[in-house]
PDB file of C-alpha atoms in Angstrom:
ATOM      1  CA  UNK A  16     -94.422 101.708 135.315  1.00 95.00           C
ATOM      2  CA  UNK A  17     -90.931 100.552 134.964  1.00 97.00           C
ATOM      3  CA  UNK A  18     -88.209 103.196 133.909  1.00 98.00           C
ATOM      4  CA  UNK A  19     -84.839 101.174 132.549  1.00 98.00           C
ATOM      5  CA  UNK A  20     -81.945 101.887 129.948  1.00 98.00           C
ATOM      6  CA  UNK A  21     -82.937 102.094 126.799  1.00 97.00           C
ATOM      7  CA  UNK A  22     -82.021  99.899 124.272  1.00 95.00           C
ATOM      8  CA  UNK A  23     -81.277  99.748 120.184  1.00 91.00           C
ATOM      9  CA  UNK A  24     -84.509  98.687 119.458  1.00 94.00           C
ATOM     10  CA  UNK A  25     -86.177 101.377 121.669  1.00 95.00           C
ATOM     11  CA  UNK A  26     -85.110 103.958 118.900  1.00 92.00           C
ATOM     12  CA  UNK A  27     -88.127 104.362 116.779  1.00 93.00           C
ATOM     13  CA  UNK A  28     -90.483 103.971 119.975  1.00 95.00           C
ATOM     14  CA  UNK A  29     -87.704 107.129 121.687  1.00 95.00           C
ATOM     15  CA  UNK A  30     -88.759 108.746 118.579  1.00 93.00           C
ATOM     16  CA  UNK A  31     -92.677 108.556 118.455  1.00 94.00           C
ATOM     17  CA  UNK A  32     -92.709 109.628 122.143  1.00 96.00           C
ATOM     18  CA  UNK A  33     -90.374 112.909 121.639  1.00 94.00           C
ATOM     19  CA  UNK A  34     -92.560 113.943 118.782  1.00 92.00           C
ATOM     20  CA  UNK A  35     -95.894 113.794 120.403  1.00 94.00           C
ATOM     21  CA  UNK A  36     -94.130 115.281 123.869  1.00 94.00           C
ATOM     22  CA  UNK A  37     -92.463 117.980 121.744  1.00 91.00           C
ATOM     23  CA  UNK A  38     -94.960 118.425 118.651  1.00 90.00           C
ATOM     24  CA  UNK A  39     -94.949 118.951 114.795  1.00 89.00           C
ATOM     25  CA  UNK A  40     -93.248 121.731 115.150  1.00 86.00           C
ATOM     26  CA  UNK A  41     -90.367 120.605 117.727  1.00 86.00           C
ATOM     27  CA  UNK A  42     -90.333 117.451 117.560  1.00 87.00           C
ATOM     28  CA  UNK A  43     -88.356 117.066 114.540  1.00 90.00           C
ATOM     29  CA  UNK A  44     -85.745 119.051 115.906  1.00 89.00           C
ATOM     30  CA  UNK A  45     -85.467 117.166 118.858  1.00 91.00           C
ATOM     31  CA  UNK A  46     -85.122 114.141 117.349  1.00 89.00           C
ATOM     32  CA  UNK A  47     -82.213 115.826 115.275  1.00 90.00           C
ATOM     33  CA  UNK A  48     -80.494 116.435 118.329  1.00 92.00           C
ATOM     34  CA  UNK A  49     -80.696 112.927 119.904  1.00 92.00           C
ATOM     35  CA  UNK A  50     -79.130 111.740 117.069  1.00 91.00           C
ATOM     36  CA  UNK A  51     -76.316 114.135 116.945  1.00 93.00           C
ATOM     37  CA  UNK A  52     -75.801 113.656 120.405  1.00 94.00           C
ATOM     38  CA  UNK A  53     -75.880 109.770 120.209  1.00 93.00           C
ATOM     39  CA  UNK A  54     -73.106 110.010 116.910  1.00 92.00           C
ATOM     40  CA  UNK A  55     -71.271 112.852 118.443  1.00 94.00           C
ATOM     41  CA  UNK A  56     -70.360 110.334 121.665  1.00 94.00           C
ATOM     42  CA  UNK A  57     -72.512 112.886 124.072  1.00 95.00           C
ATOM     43  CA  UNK A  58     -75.111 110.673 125.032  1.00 95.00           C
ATOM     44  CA  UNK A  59     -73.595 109.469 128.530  1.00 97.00           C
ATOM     45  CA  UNK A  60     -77.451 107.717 129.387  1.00 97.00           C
ATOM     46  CA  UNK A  61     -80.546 107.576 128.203  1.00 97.00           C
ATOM     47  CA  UNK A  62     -83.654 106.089 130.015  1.00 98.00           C
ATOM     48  CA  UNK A  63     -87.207 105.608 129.244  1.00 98.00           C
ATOM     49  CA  UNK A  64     -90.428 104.745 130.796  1.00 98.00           C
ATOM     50  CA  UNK A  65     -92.549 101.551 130.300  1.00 97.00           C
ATOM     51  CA  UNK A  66     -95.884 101.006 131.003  1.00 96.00           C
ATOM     52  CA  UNK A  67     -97.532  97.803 129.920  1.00 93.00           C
ATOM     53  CA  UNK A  68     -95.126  97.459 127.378  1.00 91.00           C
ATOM     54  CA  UNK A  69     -95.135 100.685 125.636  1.00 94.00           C
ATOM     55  CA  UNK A  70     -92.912 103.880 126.585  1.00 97.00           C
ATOM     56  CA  UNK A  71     -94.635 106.738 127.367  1.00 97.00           C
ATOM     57  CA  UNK A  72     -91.166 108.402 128.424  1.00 98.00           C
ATOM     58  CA  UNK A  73     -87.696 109.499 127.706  1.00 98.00           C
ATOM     59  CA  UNK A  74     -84.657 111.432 129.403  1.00 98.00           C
ATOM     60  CA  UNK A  75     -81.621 112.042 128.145  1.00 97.00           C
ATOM     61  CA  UNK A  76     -78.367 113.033 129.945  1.00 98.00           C
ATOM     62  CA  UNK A  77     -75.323 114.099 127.911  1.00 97.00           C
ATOM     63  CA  UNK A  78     -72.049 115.437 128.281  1.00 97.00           C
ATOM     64  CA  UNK A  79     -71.389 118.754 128.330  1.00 97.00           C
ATOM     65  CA  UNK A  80     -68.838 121.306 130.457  1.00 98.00           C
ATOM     66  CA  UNK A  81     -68.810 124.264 133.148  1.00 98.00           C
ATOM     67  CA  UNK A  82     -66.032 126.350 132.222  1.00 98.00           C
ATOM     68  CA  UNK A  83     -64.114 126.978 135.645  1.00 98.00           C
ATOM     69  CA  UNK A  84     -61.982 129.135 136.646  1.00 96.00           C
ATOM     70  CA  UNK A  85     -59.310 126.051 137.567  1.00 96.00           C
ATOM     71  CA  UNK A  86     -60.139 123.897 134.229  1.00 97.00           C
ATOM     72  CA  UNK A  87     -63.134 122.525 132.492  1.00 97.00           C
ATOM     73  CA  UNK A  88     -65.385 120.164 134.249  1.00 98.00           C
ATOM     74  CA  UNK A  89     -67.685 117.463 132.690  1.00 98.00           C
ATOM     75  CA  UNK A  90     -71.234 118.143 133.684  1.00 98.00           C
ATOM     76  CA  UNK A  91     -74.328 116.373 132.413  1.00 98.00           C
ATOM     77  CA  UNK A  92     -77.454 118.357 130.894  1.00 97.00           C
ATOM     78  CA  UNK A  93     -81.095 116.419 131.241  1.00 97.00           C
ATOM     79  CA  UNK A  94     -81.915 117.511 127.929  1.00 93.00           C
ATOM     80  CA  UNK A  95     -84.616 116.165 126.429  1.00 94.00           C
ATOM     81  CA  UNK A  96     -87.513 114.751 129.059  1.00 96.00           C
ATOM     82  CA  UNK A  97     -90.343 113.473 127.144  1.00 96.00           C
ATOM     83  CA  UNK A  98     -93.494 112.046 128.267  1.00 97.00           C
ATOM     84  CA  UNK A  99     -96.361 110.915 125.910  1.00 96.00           C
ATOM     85  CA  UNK A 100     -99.268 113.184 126.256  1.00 95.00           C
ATOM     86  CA  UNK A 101    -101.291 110.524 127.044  1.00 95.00           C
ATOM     87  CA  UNK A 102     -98.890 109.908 130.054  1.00 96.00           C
ATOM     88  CA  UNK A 103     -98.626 113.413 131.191  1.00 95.00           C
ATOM     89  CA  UNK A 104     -99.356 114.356 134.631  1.00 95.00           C
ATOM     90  CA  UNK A 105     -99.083 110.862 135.986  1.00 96.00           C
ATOM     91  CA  UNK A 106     -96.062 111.001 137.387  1.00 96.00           C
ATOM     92  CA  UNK A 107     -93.780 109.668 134.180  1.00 97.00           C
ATOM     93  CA  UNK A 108     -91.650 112.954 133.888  1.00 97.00           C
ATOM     94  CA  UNK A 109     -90.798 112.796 137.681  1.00 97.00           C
ATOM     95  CA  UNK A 110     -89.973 109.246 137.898  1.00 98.00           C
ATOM     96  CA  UNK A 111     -87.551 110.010 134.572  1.00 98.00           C
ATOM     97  CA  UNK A 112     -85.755 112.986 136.654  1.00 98.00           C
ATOM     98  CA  UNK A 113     -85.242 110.955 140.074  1.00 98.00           C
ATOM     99  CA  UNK A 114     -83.729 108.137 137.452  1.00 98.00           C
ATOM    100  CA  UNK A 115     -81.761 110.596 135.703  1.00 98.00           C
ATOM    101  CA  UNK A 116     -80.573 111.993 138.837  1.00 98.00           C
ATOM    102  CA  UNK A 117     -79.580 108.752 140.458  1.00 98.00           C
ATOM    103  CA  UNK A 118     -77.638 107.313 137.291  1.00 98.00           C
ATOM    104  CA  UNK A 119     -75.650 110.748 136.629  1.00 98.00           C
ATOM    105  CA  UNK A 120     -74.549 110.231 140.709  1.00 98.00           C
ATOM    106  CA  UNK A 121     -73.831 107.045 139.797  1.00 98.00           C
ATOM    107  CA  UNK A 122     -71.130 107.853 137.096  1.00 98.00           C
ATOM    108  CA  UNK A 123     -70.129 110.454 139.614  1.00 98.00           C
ATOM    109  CA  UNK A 124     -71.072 113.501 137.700  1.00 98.00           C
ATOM    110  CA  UNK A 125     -70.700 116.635 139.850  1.00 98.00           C
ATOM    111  CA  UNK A 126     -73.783 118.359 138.367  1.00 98.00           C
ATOM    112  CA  UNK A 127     -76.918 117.863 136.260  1.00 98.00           C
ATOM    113  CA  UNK A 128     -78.088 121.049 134.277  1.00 98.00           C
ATOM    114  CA  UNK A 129     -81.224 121.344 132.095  1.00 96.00           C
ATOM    115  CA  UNK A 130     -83.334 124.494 131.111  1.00 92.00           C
ATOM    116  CA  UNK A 131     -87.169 124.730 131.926  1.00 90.00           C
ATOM    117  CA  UNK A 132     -90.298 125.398 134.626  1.00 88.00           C
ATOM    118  CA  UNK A 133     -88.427 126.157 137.652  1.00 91.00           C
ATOM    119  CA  UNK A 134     -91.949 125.020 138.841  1.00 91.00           C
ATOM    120  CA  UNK A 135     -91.260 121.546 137.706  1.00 92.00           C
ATOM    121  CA  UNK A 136     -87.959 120.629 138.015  1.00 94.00           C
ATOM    122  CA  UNK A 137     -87.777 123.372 141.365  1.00 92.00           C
ATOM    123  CA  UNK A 138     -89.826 120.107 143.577  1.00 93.00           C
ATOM    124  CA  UNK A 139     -87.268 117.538 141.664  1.00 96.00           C
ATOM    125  CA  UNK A 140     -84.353 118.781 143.031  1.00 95.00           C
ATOM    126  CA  UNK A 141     -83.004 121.541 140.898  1.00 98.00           C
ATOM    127  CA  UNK A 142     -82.454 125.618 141.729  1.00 97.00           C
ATOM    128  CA  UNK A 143     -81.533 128.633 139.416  1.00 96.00           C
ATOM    129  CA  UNK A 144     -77.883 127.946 138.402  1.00 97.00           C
ATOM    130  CA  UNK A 145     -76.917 131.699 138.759  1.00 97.00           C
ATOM    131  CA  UNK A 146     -76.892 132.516 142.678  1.00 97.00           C
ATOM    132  CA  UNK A 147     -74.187 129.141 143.055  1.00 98.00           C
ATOM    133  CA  UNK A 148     -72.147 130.640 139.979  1.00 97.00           C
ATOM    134  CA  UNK A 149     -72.778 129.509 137.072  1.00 98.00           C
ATOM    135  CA  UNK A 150     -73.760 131.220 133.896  1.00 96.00           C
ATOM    136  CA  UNK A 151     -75.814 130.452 131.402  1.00 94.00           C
ATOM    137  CA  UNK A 152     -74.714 129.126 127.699  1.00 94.00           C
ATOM    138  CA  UNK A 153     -77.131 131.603 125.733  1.00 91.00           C
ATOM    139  CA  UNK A 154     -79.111 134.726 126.611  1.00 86.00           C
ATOM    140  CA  UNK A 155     -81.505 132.974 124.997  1.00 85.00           C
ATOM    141  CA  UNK A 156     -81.980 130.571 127.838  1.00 89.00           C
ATOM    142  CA  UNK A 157     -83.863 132.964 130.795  1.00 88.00           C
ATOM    143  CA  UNK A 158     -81.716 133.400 134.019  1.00 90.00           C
ATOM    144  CA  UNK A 159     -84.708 131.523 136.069  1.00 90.00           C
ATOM    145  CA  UNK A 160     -84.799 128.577 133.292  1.00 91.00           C
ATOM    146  CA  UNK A 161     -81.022 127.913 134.087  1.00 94.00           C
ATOM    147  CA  UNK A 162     -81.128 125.309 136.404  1.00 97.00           C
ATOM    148  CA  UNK A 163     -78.749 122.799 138.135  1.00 98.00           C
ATOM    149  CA  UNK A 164     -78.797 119.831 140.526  1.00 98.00           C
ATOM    150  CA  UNK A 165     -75.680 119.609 142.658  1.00 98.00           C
ATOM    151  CA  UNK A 166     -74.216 116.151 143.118  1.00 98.00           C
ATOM    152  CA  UNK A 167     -72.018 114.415 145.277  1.00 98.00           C
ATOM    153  CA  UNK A 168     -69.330 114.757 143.325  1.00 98.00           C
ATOM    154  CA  UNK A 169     -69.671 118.482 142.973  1.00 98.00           C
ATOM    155  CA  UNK A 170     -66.651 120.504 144.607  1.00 98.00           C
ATOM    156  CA  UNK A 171     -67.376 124.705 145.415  1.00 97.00           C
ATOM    157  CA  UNK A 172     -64.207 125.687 143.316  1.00 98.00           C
ATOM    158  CA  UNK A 173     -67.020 123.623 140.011  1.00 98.00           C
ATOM    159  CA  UNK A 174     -68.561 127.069 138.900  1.00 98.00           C
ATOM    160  CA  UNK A 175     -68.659 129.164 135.986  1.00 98.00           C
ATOM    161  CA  UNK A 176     -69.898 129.297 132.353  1.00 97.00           C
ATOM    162  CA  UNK A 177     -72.231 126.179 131.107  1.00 97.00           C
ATOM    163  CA  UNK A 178     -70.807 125.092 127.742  1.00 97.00           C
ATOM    164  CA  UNK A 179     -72.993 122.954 125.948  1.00 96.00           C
ATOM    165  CA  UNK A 180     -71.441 120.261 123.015  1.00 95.00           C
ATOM    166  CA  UNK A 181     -71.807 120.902 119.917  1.00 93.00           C
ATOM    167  CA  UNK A 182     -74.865 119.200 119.147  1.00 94.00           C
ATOM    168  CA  UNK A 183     -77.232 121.736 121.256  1.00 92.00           C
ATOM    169  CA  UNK A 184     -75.729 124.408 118.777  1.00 92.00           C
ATOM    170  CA  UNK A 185     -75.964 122.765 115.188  1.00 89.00           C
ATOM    171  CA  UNK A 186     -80.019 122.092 115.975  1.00 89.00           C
ATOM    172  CA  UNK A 187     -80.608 125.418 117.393  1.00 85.00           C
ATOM    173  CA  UNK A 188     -81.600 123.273 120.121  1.00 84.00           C
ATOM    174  CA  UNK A 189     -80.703 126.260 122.726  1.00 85.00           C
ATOM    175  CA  UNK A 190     -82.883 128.241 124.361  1.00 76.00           C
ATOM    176  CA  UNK A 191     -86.663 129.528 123.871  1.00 54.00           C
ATOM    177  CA  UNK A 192     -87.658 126.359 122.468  1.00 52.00           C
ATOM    178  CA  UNK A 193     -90.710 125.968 124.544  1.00 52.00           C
ATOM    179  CA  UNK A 194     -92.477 129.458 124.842  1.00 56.00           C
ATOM    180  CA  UNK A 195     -94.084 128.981 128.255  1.00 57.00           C
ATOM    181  CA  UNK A 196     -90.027 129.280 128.904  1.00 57.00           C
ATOM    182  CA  UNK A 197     -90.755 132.989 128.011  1.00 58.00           C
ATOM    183  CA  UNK A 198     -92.510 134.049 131.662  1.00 57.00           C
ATOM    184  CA  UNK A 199     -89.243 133.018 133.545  1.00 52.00           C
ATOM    185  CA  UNK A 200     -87.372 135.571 131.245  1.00 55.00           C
ATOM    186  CA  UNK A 201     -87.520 138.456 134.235  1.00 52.00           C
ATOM    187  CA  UNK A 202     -89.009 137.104 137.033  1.00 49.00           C
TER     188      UNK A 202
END
């Protein structure tokens, strides 16, 4: 497997494998919101996984903001990660978030927020965004689904309220979009 930039012509292929990851019913929403992102200028990188020369993954990162107490402070949000069903539980969607991780330290991003299992993403490097300061964007997002991955860049005065772009909103693309999300609500 060989996780690169995408490209262009990787659109339609990006496509196909956030459908299947995210189904009939998500899927199409999804896909809304990559393109929004991508036309909006919030798309800051987006990867995907190759295996014999067909993807069977996709992360996104895009731009987005912790409102903090000094000023506002570009953050990234991993937002969507995709792996083909076929692909799933092969080691695709952790191989996207180490790649994800590395390229937002890269651009020098000083956190990478995204919301889901904190018993996936918990072994790949993110915690609960709440007990280092930050807040949530929606109280549709559960406290324990808030997660963050501090960077190198990050500074301790970098906390507050995550703020996503615009994009996130005009999908309804926030929140209890998966319902397994659901059991972190009170945990």
């Amino acid at each position: 497997m060989r996780i690169r930039p995408a490209r262009p012509h990787d659109d339609a292929a990006v496509e196909e494998v956030v459908g299947r990851a995210f189904g009939e019913e998500e899927g199409p929403t999804i896909a809304a919101l990559l393109g929004l992102l991508a036309a909006a200028g919030h798309r800051v990188a987006s990867l995907v996984a190759e295996r014999d020369g067909s993807l069977v993954g996709h992360a996104q990162l895009s731009r987005s903001w912790v409102d903090a107490r000094e000023r506002l402070v570009e953050v990234l949000v991993l937002s969507p990660l995709s792996v083909h069903p076929d692909a799933q539980g092969q080691g695709v969607g952790t191989a996207l978030v180490a790649a994800a991780l590395d390229r937002a330290a890269t651009l020098g991003a000083p956190a990478v927020f995204l919301e889901g299992s904190p018993d996936f993403y918990g072994s790949r490097g993110f915690v609960r965004a709440s007990p280092l300061g930050f807040t949530r964007p929606s109280v549709r997002i559960p406290d324990a689904a808030c997660q963050v991955a501090l960077l190198p860049a990050y500074e301790p005065w970098m906390t507050g309220a995550l703020v996503y772009c615009d994009p996130f909103w005009a999908t309804d693309a926030v929140g209890l979009r998966d319902p397994l999300l659901a059991q972190w609500e009170n945990p």
